[in-house]
Amino acid sequence: MSDGLALDNVSVTYRQPGGRRLRAVHDVSLAIEPGEVVGLVGESGCGKSTLARAICGLESLSSGTASFEGHPITRLGLRRRPTPLLRAQMVFQNPYASLNPRRRIGAQLEDGRRIHPGRAPSVVELLDQVGLESSAAQRFPHEFSGGQRQRIAIARAVATGPDLLIGDEPIASLDASLQARIATLMRSVALDAGASLLFISHDLSVVRLIADRMVVMRAGEIVEAGPTEQVWSGPQQAYTKRLLAAIPKADGRGELPQLLP
Amino acid sequence: MTITDPTPTETAPITDRRRLVRWPQAWRRPLTIIGGVIIAFWVIVAIVGIFWTPYPPLGQIAPRLSAPSGEHLLGTDSVGRDVLSRIMAGAHVSLPVPILVVALSMILGTALGAIAGYFGRVVDEVIMRLTDLVLAFPTIILAMVVTAALGPGLQNAVIALLAVSWPSYARVTRSLVLGARGSEYVVSGRLMGVSAWRSLTRDVLPNILAPIVVLATMDIGNAILLLSGLSFLGLGTVPPTPEWGAMVSEGVEQFSSWWIATFAGLAIFSVVLAFNFLGDSLRDALDPRAQKSVEGRAV
């Protein structure tokens, strides 16, 4: 098995009430090499987050195989997560829910440092890396804004010394002025830590800004993948074209995107 | 109310420690103060009652069934014991025992409910069917059955109360744990290799404790009533021990001597009411959603 993340024909199926089955992810094959930044885009409900959860072992695979650094990814149950898989960490969408409100920032960063395989960066270094003051360690999550909390969540994920960092729409609940900044911060922090980054978003402009490679998902399947610029400037699939056409342009003409019914 | 809350409404008071120190508005309402004063009064009476009572609470020293007078402020009972002394002495049974029961059942119920909610499957089924079993019976009847089986006595009454009151905590805790276990901070803790047990005790429980503490405060009044009820039925404290419920029961037998039952009954009534007031305010202080409607500013 190669290094990095390897998904081979992975499917995730949800059982719905009434016996119906919903195939959220269908036959997805994806490999992420070490040090690579991959942007995963697609509309809401296309299975992006489910795929991210499956990579972290939060969903069980209905078919296919997934491995990380040569270690098969197993469903996280009541047992402790296997040590090799701890090298894959996730930053969640909602910054208000991703930090324990009753514990100080410092203590929560320490949790991450504890599982670092080598010498973990100190709490002060971590906070500095994401642009926060060292006094933040003594404070509680509710004293921070959404953007600051997302920085803390990134610092916590990086503290573990990850080989793969997954951002599950980490910028979706931030305001527009912050989105690009947090996204570029995530890229630089991940690459500094020697990790690859899987960045999930429905904001194509931000993905273009940070990703080396772009993967487009629709209805649980990958419809197009390739180097970011190539997908951006010469989309092969009709769906990708429509997705690109739906990006609002700030050209002062006040035109709305095409895709409206 | 003209005073506007200085903190913006978006902040969650549960996580805001400064707000708790600053005496939330809910705690400054008249009912809260009345409740606090009543409880403080009874705590002082209970403490004083340990060291000093006007007459020995067990001493049959006065004429039987004498009405309240200067000598016996609240009268005497059917064997000539001073009612005031007995109420004072009864306060250190009728107050701490229900509080102990509530504390124990909160610990037991929360632990079982948290395990059921977090670990699920078989454990969940077993614990929840057990709570169904207990909740299927009327509380007082089940408590009576348990004490009757174990024999009357304060210790057995405590066991009986414990047996009937843990399920409500287990239920509430389970539902709160089910809501919290999917939270992103709990999941990210698990992703960092925390064991399920530590995840439960470190990430889940501290964040769901507030509603459980509120439930416990509201439940103290209930536990006082239950213990008094058991004693009234002769299943709680054994006769010579002064206890309010048992005193009411004695008073009912001597109906023309109204003072025996009335003052003991008033004692129970005031304490239960006070704890309910406090429980209400604690809920308002800890639960920002309910606060609006209590102050009449609901949408």
Coordinates of C-alpha atoms in Angstrom, one line a residue:
Chain A
M1 CA 0.0 0.0 0.0
S2 CA 1.1 3.5 -0.8
D3 CA 1.5 6.4 1.6
G4 CA -1.3 8.8 2.2
L5 CA -4.9 8.2 1.9
A6 CA -6.3 5.6 -0.5
L7 CA -10.0 5.1 -1.1
D8 CA -11.0 2.3 -3.4
N9 CA -14.6 2.1 -4.7
V10 CA -15.9 3.3 -1.4
S11 CA -19.7 3.4 -0.8
V12 CA -21.5 4.6 2.2
T13 CA -25.2 3.7 2.6
Y14 CA -27.6 5.2 5.1
R15 CA -30.6 3.2 6.2
Q16 CA -33.7 5.5 6.3
P17 CA -36.9 5.0 8.2
G18 CA -39.2 2.8 6.2
G19 CA -36.5 0.5 5.0
R20 CA -35.3 2.7 2.2
R21 CA -31.6 3.0 1.6
L22 CA -29.8 6.2 0.7
R23 CA -26.5 5.8 -1.0
A24 CA -24.7 9.0 0.1
V25 CA -21.4 8.0 -1.4
H26 CA -21.2 5.7 -4.3
D27 CA -18.1 4.0 -5.7
V28 CA -15.7 6.8 -4.9
S29 CA -12.0 6.2 -5.5
L30 CA -9.6 8.9 -4.3
A31 CA -6.0 9.0 -3.4
I32 CA -4.3 11.8 -1.6
E33 CA -0.5 11.9 -1.7
P34 CA 1.5 13.3 1.2
G35 CA 1.9 17.1 1.1
E36 CA -0.9 17.5 -1.4
V37 CA -3.8 20.0 -1.1
V38 CA -7.0 18.6 -2.5
G39 CA -10.2 20.6 -2.8
L40 CA -13.5 18.7 -2.7
V41 CA -16.4 20.6 -4.1
G42 CA -20.0 19.9 -4.8
E43 CA -23.5 21.1 -4.0
S44 CA -25.2 20.6 -0.6
G45 CA -26.1 17.0 0.0
C46 CA -23.8 15.5 -2.6
G47 CA -21.9 13.4 0.0
K48 CA -18.8 15.5 0.6
S49 CA -19.2 15.5 4.4
T50 CA -20.2 11.8 4.5
L51 CA -17.0 11.0 2.6
A52 CA -15.0 13.1 5.1
R53 CA -16.7 11.3 8.0
A54 CA -15.9 7.9 6.4
I55 CA -12.3 8.8 6.1
C56 CA -12.2 9.5 9.8
G57 CA -13.9 6.2 10.6
L58 CA -17.2 7.9 11.6
E59 CA -19.3 6.0 9.0
S60 CA -19.1 2.4 8.1
L61 CA -18.4 1.5 4.5
S62 CA -21.0 -0.5 2.7
S63 CA -18.5 -1.5 0.1
G64 CA -15.0 -0.8 -1.0
T65 CA -11.8 -0.4 1.0
A66 CA -10.2 2.6 2.6
S67 CA -6.7 2.8 4.0
F68 CA -4.5 5.5 5.5
E69 CA -0.8 5.2 5.5
G70 CA -1.3 1.5 4.7
H71 CA -3.5 1.0 7.7
P72 CA -7.1 0.0 6.9
I73 CA -9.7 2.5 8.2
T74 CA -12.1 0.9 10.6
R75 CA -15.3 2.3 12.0
L76 CA -14.8 4.1 15.3
G77 CA -16.8 2.3 17.9
L78 CA -16.5 2.2 21.6
R79 CA -12.8 1.3 21.4
R80 CA -10.1 3.8 21.2
R81 CA -9.1 5.0 17.7
P82 CA -6.2 2.9 16.4
T83 CA -2.9 4.9 16.8
P84 CA -2.0 5.0 13.1
L85 CA -5.3 6.5 12.2
L86 CA -4.8 9.3 14.8
R87 CA -2.6 10.9 12.1
A88 CA -5.8 11.9 10.2
Q89 CA -7.6 14.8 11.9
M90 CA -10.6 16.8 11.1
V91 CA -11.7 20.5 11.4
F92 CA -15.5 20.7 11.6
Q93 CA -17.9 23.1 10.0
N94 CA -19.5 24.7 13.0
P95 CA -16.9 26.6 15.1
Y96 CA -19.4 27.1 17.9
A97 CA -19.8 23.4 18.5
S98 CA -16.3 22.1 17.9
L99 CA -14.8 23.2 21.2
N100 CA -15.8 21.9 24.6
P101 CA -17.4 25.0 26.2
R102 CA -16.3 23.9 29.7
R103 CA -12.6 23.5 29.2
R104 CA -9.9 26.1 28.7
I105 CA -8.3 26.5 25.2
G106 CA -4.9 25.5 26.6
A107 CA -6.3 22.2 27.9
Q108 CA -8.0 21.4 24.6
L109 CA -4.8 22.1 22.7
E110 CA -2.9 19.8 25.1
D111 CA -5.2 17.0 24.1
G112 CA -3.9 17.3 20.6
R113 CA -0.3 17.6 21.6
R114 CA -0.5 14.5 23.7
I115 CA -0.9 12.3 20.6
H116 CA 1.9 14.0 18.6
P117 CA 4.3 11.3 17.4
G118 CA 7.4 13.4 17.8
R119 CA 8.0 16.7 19.6
A120 CA 4.8 18.6 19.6
P121 CA 4.9 22.4 19.2
S122 CA 4.1 24.2 22.4
V123 CA 0.7 25.7 23.0
V124 CA 2.1 29.2 22.6
E125 CA 3.7 28.2 19.3
L126 CA 0.4 26.7 18.1
L127 CA -1.6 29.8 19.0
D128 CA 1.0 31.9 17.3
Q129 CA 0.8 29.8 14.2
V130 CA -2.9 30.5 13.9
G131 CA -2.5 34.2 14.8
L132 CA -3.8 34.2 18.3
E133 CA -2.2 35.6 21.5
S134 CA -0.7 33.3 24.0
S135 CA -3.2 34.6 26.7
A136 CA -5.9 32.7 24.7
A137 CA -4.8 29.5 26.4
Q138 CA -6.3 30.6 29.7
R139 CA -9.7 31.5 28.3
F140 CA -12.8 29.6 27.5
P141 CA -14.3 29.1 24.0
H142 CA -17.3 31.4 24.5
E143 CA -14.8 34.3 24.8
F144 CA -13.9 34.0 21.1
S145 CA -15.6 34.8 17.9
G146 CA -16.5 32.2 15.3
G147 CA -13.3 32.9 13.2
Q148 CA -11.1 32.7 16.3
R149 CA -12.7 29.5 17.3
Q150 CA -12.1 28.0 13.9
R151 CA -8.4 29.1 14.3
I152 CA -8.3 27.3 17.6
A153 CA -9.9 24.2 16.1
I154 CA -7.2 24.2 13.3
A155 CA -4.5 24.7 16.0
R156 CA -5.9 21.7 17.9
A157 CA -5.9 19.5 14.8
V158 CA -2.3 20.6 13.9
A159 CA -1.1 19.9 17.5
T160 CA -1.6 16.2 16.8
G161 CA 1.1 16.3 14.2
P162 CA -1.3 15.1 11.4
D163 CA -0.4 13.5 8.1
L164 CA -3.8 14.4 6.8
L165 CA -5.9 17.3 7.8
I166 CA -9.5 17.3 6.7
G167 CA -11.5 20.5 6.7
D168 CA -15.2 19.7 6.5
E169 CA -16.6 23.0 5.2
P170 CA -14.5 24.8 7.8
I171 CA -15.3 28.2 6.3
A172 CA -19.0 27.7 5.6
S173 CA -20.2 29.4 8.8
L174 CA -17.8 32.2 8.7
D175 CA -18.5 35.6 7.2
A176 CA -17.2 36.4 3.8
S177 CA -14.3 38.5 4.8
L178 CA -12.9 35.7 6.9
Q179 CA -13.4 32.7 4.6
A180 CA -10.4 33.2 2.3
R181 CA -8.1 34.1 5.3
I182 CA -9.0 31.0 7.3
A183 CA -8.7 28.8 4.2
T184 CA -5.2 30.1 3.3
L185 CA -4.3 29.8 7.0
M186 CA -5.4 26.2 6.9
R187 CA -3.3 25.5 3.9
S188 CA -0.2 27.0 5.2
V189 CA -0.5 25.5 8.7
A190 CA -1.1 22.0 7.2
L191 CA 1.8 22.2 4.8
D192 CA 4.1 23.6 7.6
A193 CA 3.2 20.6 9.7
G194 CA 4.0 18.3 6.8
A195 CA 0.4 17.2 6.3
S196 CA -1.7 16.8 3.2
L197 CA -5.0 18.7 3.3
L198 CA -8.4 17.6 2.1
F199 CA -10.5 20.8 1.9
I200 CA -14.2 20.4 1.5
S201 CA -16.2 23.4 0.5
H202 CA -18.9 24.5 -1.8
D203 CA -17.1 27.7 -2.4
L204 CA -15.2 27.1 -5.6
S205 CA -13.3 30.4 -5.6
V206 CA -11.8 29.6 -2.2
V207 CA -10.9 26.1 -3.3
R208 CA -9.2 27.5 -6.4
L209 CA -7.2 29.8 -4.1
I210 CA -5.7 27.0 -2.0
A211 CA -6.0 23.6 -3.7
D212 CA -3.5 21.9 -6.0
R213 CA -6.0 19.4 -7.2
M214 CA -9.8 19.7 -7.4
V215 CA -12.4 17.0 -7.1
V216 CA -16.0 17.6 -8.0
M217 CA -18.7 15.4 -6.5
R218 CA -22.3 15.1 -7.4
A219 CA -25.0 12.8 -5.9
G220 CA -22.4 10.7 -4.2
E221 CA -20.1 10.2 -7.2
I222 CA -16.9 11.9 -8.3
V223 CA -17.8 13.5 -11.7
E224 CA -14.5 15.3 -12.4
A225 CA -11.0 15.5 -10.9
G226 CA -7.8 17.1 -11.9
P227 CA -5.3 19.9 -11.3
T228 CA -7.2 23.0 -10.0
E229 CA -6.4 25.3 -12.9
Q230 CA -7.2 22.7 -15.5
V231 CA -10.7 22.1 -14.0
W232 CA -11.2 25.8 -13.5
S233 CA -10.4 26.9 -16.9
G234 CA -11.4 23.9 -19.0
P235 CA -14.2 21.9 -17.2
Q236 CA -15.0 18.7 -19.0
Q237 CA -18.3 17.9 -17.4
A238 CA -21.6 19.8 -17.8
Y239 CA -22.1 19.7 -14.1
T240 CA -18.7 21.3 -13.4
K241 CA -19.5 24.0 -16.0
R242 CA -22.8 24.8 -14.3
L243 CA -21.1 24.8 -10.9
L244 CA -18.5 27.3 -12.1
A245 CA -21.2 29.4 -13.8
A246 CA -23.0 29.6 -10.5
I247 CA -20.2 31.6 -8.8
P248 CA -21.4 35.2 -8.2
K249 CA -19.1 37.7 -9.8
A250 CA -18.3 41.0 -8.2
D251 CA -18.1 43.0 -11.4
G252 CA -20.5 45.7 -10.4
R253 CA -23.1 44.8 -12.9
G254 CA -25.4 43.4 -10.3
E255 CA -26.1 40.2 -12.3
L256 CA -27.3 37.1 -10.5
P257 CA -25.7 33.8 -11.3
Q258 CA -27.1 31.8 -14.2
L259 CA -28.4 28.7 -12.4
L260 CA -31.6 30.3 -11.0
P261 CA -34.8 28.5 -12.1
Chain B
M1 CA -39.2 45.5 34.2
T2 CA -37.3 48.6 33.1
I3 CA -33.8 47.4 33.9
T4 CA -32.3 45.9 30.7
D5 CA -30.0 43.0 30.9
P6 CA -26.5 44.2 30.3
T7 CA -25.4 41.0 28.6
P8 CA -26.5 40.6 25.0
T9 CA -29.0 37.8 24.5
E10 CA -26.8 35.8 22.1
T11 CA -24.4 34.8 24.8
A12 CA -25.2 31.5 26.5
P13 CA -25.4 32.0 30.3
I14 CA -24.6 28.3 30.9
T15 CA -21.1 28.8 29.7
D16 CA -20.7 32.3 31.0
R17 CA -19.0 32.0 34.4
R18 CA -19.0 35.7 35.2
R19 CA -22.7 35.8 34.9
L20 CA -23.2 33.2 37.7
V21 CA -21.0 35.2 40.0
R22 CA -22.9 38.3 39.2
W23 CA -26.2 36.9 40.6
P24 CA -28.4 36.4 37.6
Q25 CA -31.5 38.5 37.4
A26 CA -33.6 35.4 38.1
W27 CA -32.1 35.1 41.5
R28 CA -33.0 38.6 42.5
R29 CA -36.8 38.0 42.1
P30 CA -39.0 38.1 45.2
L31 CA -40.0 34.5 45.1
T32 CA -36.3 33.4 45.1
I33 CA -35.6 35.6 48.1
I34 CA -38.6 34.3 49.9
G35 CA -37.5 30.7 49.2
G36 CA -34.0 31.4 50.2
V37 CA -35.1 33.0 53.5
I38 CA -37.4 30.2 54.4
I39 CA -34.7 27.6 53.7
A40 CA -32.1 29.6 55.6
F41 CA -34.6 29.8 58.5
W42 CA -35.1 26.1 58.6
V43 CA -31.4 25.4 58.4
I44 CA -30.8 27.6 61.4
V45 CA -33.7 25.9 63.2
A46 CA -32.3 22.5 62.4
I47 CA -28.8 23.4 63.6
V48 CA -30.1 25.0 66.8
G49 CA -32.4 22.0 67.3
I50 CA -29.3 19.7 67.6
F51 CA -28.0 21.6 70.6
W52 CA -31.0 23.2 72.2
T53 CA -34.8 22.8 72.2
P54 CA -37.1 24.4 74.7
Y55 CA -38.0 21.0 76.2
P56 CA -36.5 17.6 75.5
P57 CA -38.2 16.4 72.3
L58 CA -38.8 12.9 73.7
G59 CA -39.6 14.0 77.2
Q60 CA -43.2 13.4 78.3
I61 CA -43.1 16.3 80.8
A62 CA -46.2 18.4 80.2
P63 CA -50.0 17.9 80.4
R64 CA -51.4 15.9 77.4
L65 CA -52.9 17.8 74.5
S66 CA -52.6 21.3 75.9
A67 CA -53.3 24.1 73.5
P68 CA -50.7 26.6 72.4
S69 CA -49.8 28.9 75.4
G70 CA -47.0 31.0 76.7
E71 CA -45.4 27.9 78.2
H72 CA -45.8 25.6 75.2
L73 CA -45.8 27.9 72.2
L74 CA -47.2 25.3 69.8
G75 CA -49.0 23.1 72.4
T76 CA -48.3 19.5 73.4
D77 CA -49.1 16.2 71.8
S78 CA -51.1 13.2 73.0
V79 CA -48.4 12.0 75.3
G80 CA -47.4 15.4 76.6
R81 CA -44.4 16.2 74.5
D82 CA -43.7 19.8 73.4
V83 CA -44.7 20.2 69.7
L84 CA -42.2 23.1 69.1
S85 CA -39.3 21.1 70.5
R86 CA -40.3 18.1 68.3
I87 CA -40.6 20.3 65.2
M88 CA -37.2 21.7 65.9
A89 CA -35.7 18.3 66.5
G90 CA -37.6 16.9 63.5
A91 CA -35.9 19.5 61.3
H92 CA -32.7 17.6 61.3
V93 CA -34.4 14.5 60.0
S94 CA -36.9 16.0 57.6
L95 CA -34.4 18.4 55.9
P96 CA -31.1 16.5 55.5
V97 CA -32.5 13.1 54.7
P98 CA -34.4 14.1 51.6
I99 CA -31.5 16.2 50.4
L100 CA -29.3 13.1 50.9
V101 CA -31.8 11.0 49.0
V102 CA -31.9 13.5 46.1
A103 CA -28.1 13.7 46.0
L104 CA -27.7 9.9 45.9
S105 CA -30.4 9.4 43.4
M106 CA -29.0 12.1 41.2
I107 CA -25.6 10.4 41.2
L108 CA -27.1 6.9 40.6
G109 CA -29.6 8.0 38.0
T110 CA -27.1 10.3 36.2
A111 CA -24.5 7.5 36.1
L112 CA -26.9 4.9 34.8
G113 CA -28.5 7.3 32.3
A114 CA -25.2 8.5 31.0
I115 CA -24.0 4.9 30.4
A116 CA -27.3 4.0 28.7
G117 CA -27.2 7.0 26.5
Y118 CA -23.5 6.9 25.5
F119 CA -23.0 3.2 25.1
G120 CA -26.4 2.3 23.8
R121 CA -27.5 -1.1 22.5
V122 CA -28.0 -3.8 25.2
V123 CA -26.9 -1.6 28.1
D124 CA -29.4 1.1 27.0
E125 CA -32.2 -1.4 26.6
V126 CA -31.6 -3.0 30.0
I127 CA -31.3 0.3 31.9
M128 CA -34.3 1.9 30.1
R129 CA -36.6 -1.1 30.6
L130 CA -35.6 -1.0 34.3
T131 CA -36.7 2.7 34.5
D132 CA -39.9 1.8 32.7
L133 CA -40.6 -0.8 35.3
V134 CA -40.1 1.6 38.2
L135 CA -42.0 4.4 36.5
A136 CA -44.9 2.1 35.7
F137 CA -45.9 2.2 39.4
P138 CA -47.2 5.2 41.3
T139 CA -44.2 6.5 43.2
I140 CA -45.7 6.4 46.7
I141 CA -47.1 2.9 46.3
L142 CA -43.8 1.5 45.1
A143 CA -42.0 3.3 48.0
M144 CA -44.5 1.8 50.4
V145 CA -44.0 -1.7 48.9
V146 CA -40.2 -1.4 49.2
T147 CA -40.3 -0.2 52.8
A148 CA -42.9 -2.7 53.8
A149 CA -40.7 -5.4 52.4
L150 CA -37.6 -4.2 54.2
G151 CA -39.3 -3.2 57.4
P152 CA -40.0 0.3 58.7
G153 CA -37.1 2.6 59.6
L154 CA -35.4 5.6 58.4
Q155 CA -32.6 3.7 56.6
N156 CA -35.1 1.5 54.7
A157 CA -37.2 4.6 53.8
V158 CA -34.1 6.1 52.3
I159 CA -33.5 3.0 50.2
A160 CA -37.1 3.0 49.1
L161 CA -37.0 6.7 48.1
L162 CA -33.7 6.0 46.2
A163 CA -35.3 3.1 44.4
V164 CA -38.2 5.2 43.2
S165 CA -36.4 8.4 42.3
W166 CA -33.4 7.5 40.3
P167 CA -35.3 6.6 37.0
S168 CA -36.3 10.2 36.3
Y169 CA -32.6 11.3 36.5
A170 CA -31.6 8.3 34.3
R171 CA -34.2 9.3 31.7
V172 CA -33.3 13.0 31.6
T173 CA -29.5 12.2 31.5
R174 CA -29.9 9.7 28.8
S175 CA -31.8 12.1 26.5
L176 CA -29.2 14.8 27.2
V177 CA -26.3 12.5 26.5
L178 CA -27.9 11.3 23.2
G179 CA -28.1 15.0 22.2
A180 CA -24.5 15.8 23.2
R181 CA -22.7 12.7 22.1
G182 CA -23.0 13.7 18.4
S183 CA -21.6 17.2 19.1
E184 CA -18.5 18.1 17.2
Y185 CA -16.4 18.6 20.3
V186 CA -17.3 15.1 21.5
V187 CA -16.5 13.6 18.1
S188 CA -13.2 15.5 17.8
G189 CA -12.2 14.3 21.2
R190 CA -12.8 10.7 20.0
L191 CA -10.8 11.5 16.8
M192 CA -7.9 12.4 19.1
G193 CA -7.9 9.0 20.5
V194 CA -9.8 9.6 23.7
S195 CA -11.5 6.4 25.1
A196 CA -15.3 6.3 25.1
W197 CA -15.3 6.4 28.9
R198 CA -13.1 9.5 29.1
S199 CA -15.1 11.1 26.4
L200 CA -18.3 10.6 28.5
T201 CA -16.8 11.9 31.7
R202 CA -14.7 14.8 30.2
D203 CA -16.6 16.0 27.2
V204 CA -20.3 15.0 27.7
L205 CA -21.2 15.0 31.4
P206 CA -19.9 18.5 32.4
N207 CA -21.8 20.1 29.6
I208 CA -25.2 18.5 30.4
L209 CA -25.1 18.9 34.2
A210 CA -27.0 22.1 34.5
P211 CA -30.5 20.8 33.7
I212 CA -29.8 17.8 36.0
V213 CA -28.9 20.0 38.9
V214 CA -32.1 22.0 38.3
L215 CA -34.2 18.8 38.3
A216 CA -32.5 17.8 41.6
T217 CA -33.4 21.1 43.2
M218 CA -37.0 20.8 42.1
D219 CA -37.0 17.3 43.3
I220 CA -36.0 18.1 46.9
G221 CA -39.5 19.3 47.8
N222 CA -40.8 16.1 46.3
A223 CA -38.5 14.0 48.3
I224 CA -39.5 15.8 51.5
L225 CA -43.1 15.1 50.7
L226 CA -42.4 11.4 50.0
L227 CA -40.5 10.9 53.2
S228 CA -43.2 12.7 55.2
G229 CA -45.7 10.5 53.4
L230 CA -43.9 7.3 54.3
S231 CA -43.6 8.5 57.9
F232 CA -47.3 9.4 57.9
L233 CA -48.1 5.9 56.9
G234 CA -45.9 4.6 59.7
L235 CA -43.2 3.3 57.3
G236 CA -40.6 6.0 57.7
T237 CA -39.1 6.9 61.1
V238 CA -39.8 4.6 64.0
P239 CA -42.3 6.3 66.5
P240 CA -40.4 8.1 69.3
T241 CA -38.1 9.8 66.7
P242 CA -39.5 13.3 65.9
E243 CA -40.3 13.6 62.2
W244 CA -42.8 16.0 60.6
G245 CA -44.7 13.5 58.6
A246 CA -45.1 11.2 61.6
M247 CA -46.3 14.2 63.6
V248 CA -49.0 15.0 61.1
S249 CA -50.1 11.4 61.3
E250 CA -50.3 11.6 65.1
G251 CA -52.2 14.9 64.8
V252 CA -54.8 13.3 62.5
E253 CA -55.6 10.8 65.2
Q254 CA -56.2 13.7 67.6
F255 CA -58.3 15.8 65.3
S256 CA -59.7 18.2 67.9
S257 CA -56.2 19.1 69.0
W258 CA -55.5 21.0 65.7
W259 CA -52.1 22.3 66.7
I260 CA -50.3 19.0 66.5
A261 CA -50.9 18.3 62.8
T262 CA -51.2 22.0 61.7
F263 CA -47.7 23.2 62.7
A264 CA -45.9 20.1 61.5
G265 CA -47.9 20.3 58.2
L266 CA -47.0 24.0 57.9
A267 CA -43.3 23.1 58.4
I268 CA -43.5 20.6 55.5
F269 CA -45.5 23.0 53.4
S270 CA -43.1 25.9 53.8
V271 CA -40.0 23.8 53.1
V272 CA -41.5 22.2 50.0
L273 CA -42.7 25.6 48.7
A274 CA -39.3 27.2 49.3
F275 CA -37.4 24.5 47.5
N276 CA -39.8 24.8 44.5
F277 CA -39.2 28.5 44.4
L278 CA -35.5 28.0 44.4
G279 CA -35.7 25.3 41.8
D280 CA -37.7 27.5 39.5
S281 CA -35.2 30.4 39.8
L282 CA -32.3 28.0 39.3
R283 CA -33.9 26.8 36.1
D284 CA -34.5 30.4 34.9
A285 CA -30.9 31.3 35.7
L286 CA -29.4 28.3 33.9
D287 CA -31.8 28.0 31.0
P288 CA -31.9 31.2 28.9
R289 CA -34.8 29.9 26.8
A290 CA -37.3 29.7 29.7
Q291 CA -36.2 33.0 31.2
K292 CA -38.0 35.1 28.6
S293 CA -41.4 33.5 29.1
V294 CA -41.1 33.7 32.9
E295 CA -40.6 37.4 32.7
G296 CA -43.6 37.8 30.4
R297 CA -41.6 38.8 27.4
A298 CA -42.4 35.8 25.3
V299 CA -42.9 36.3 21.6

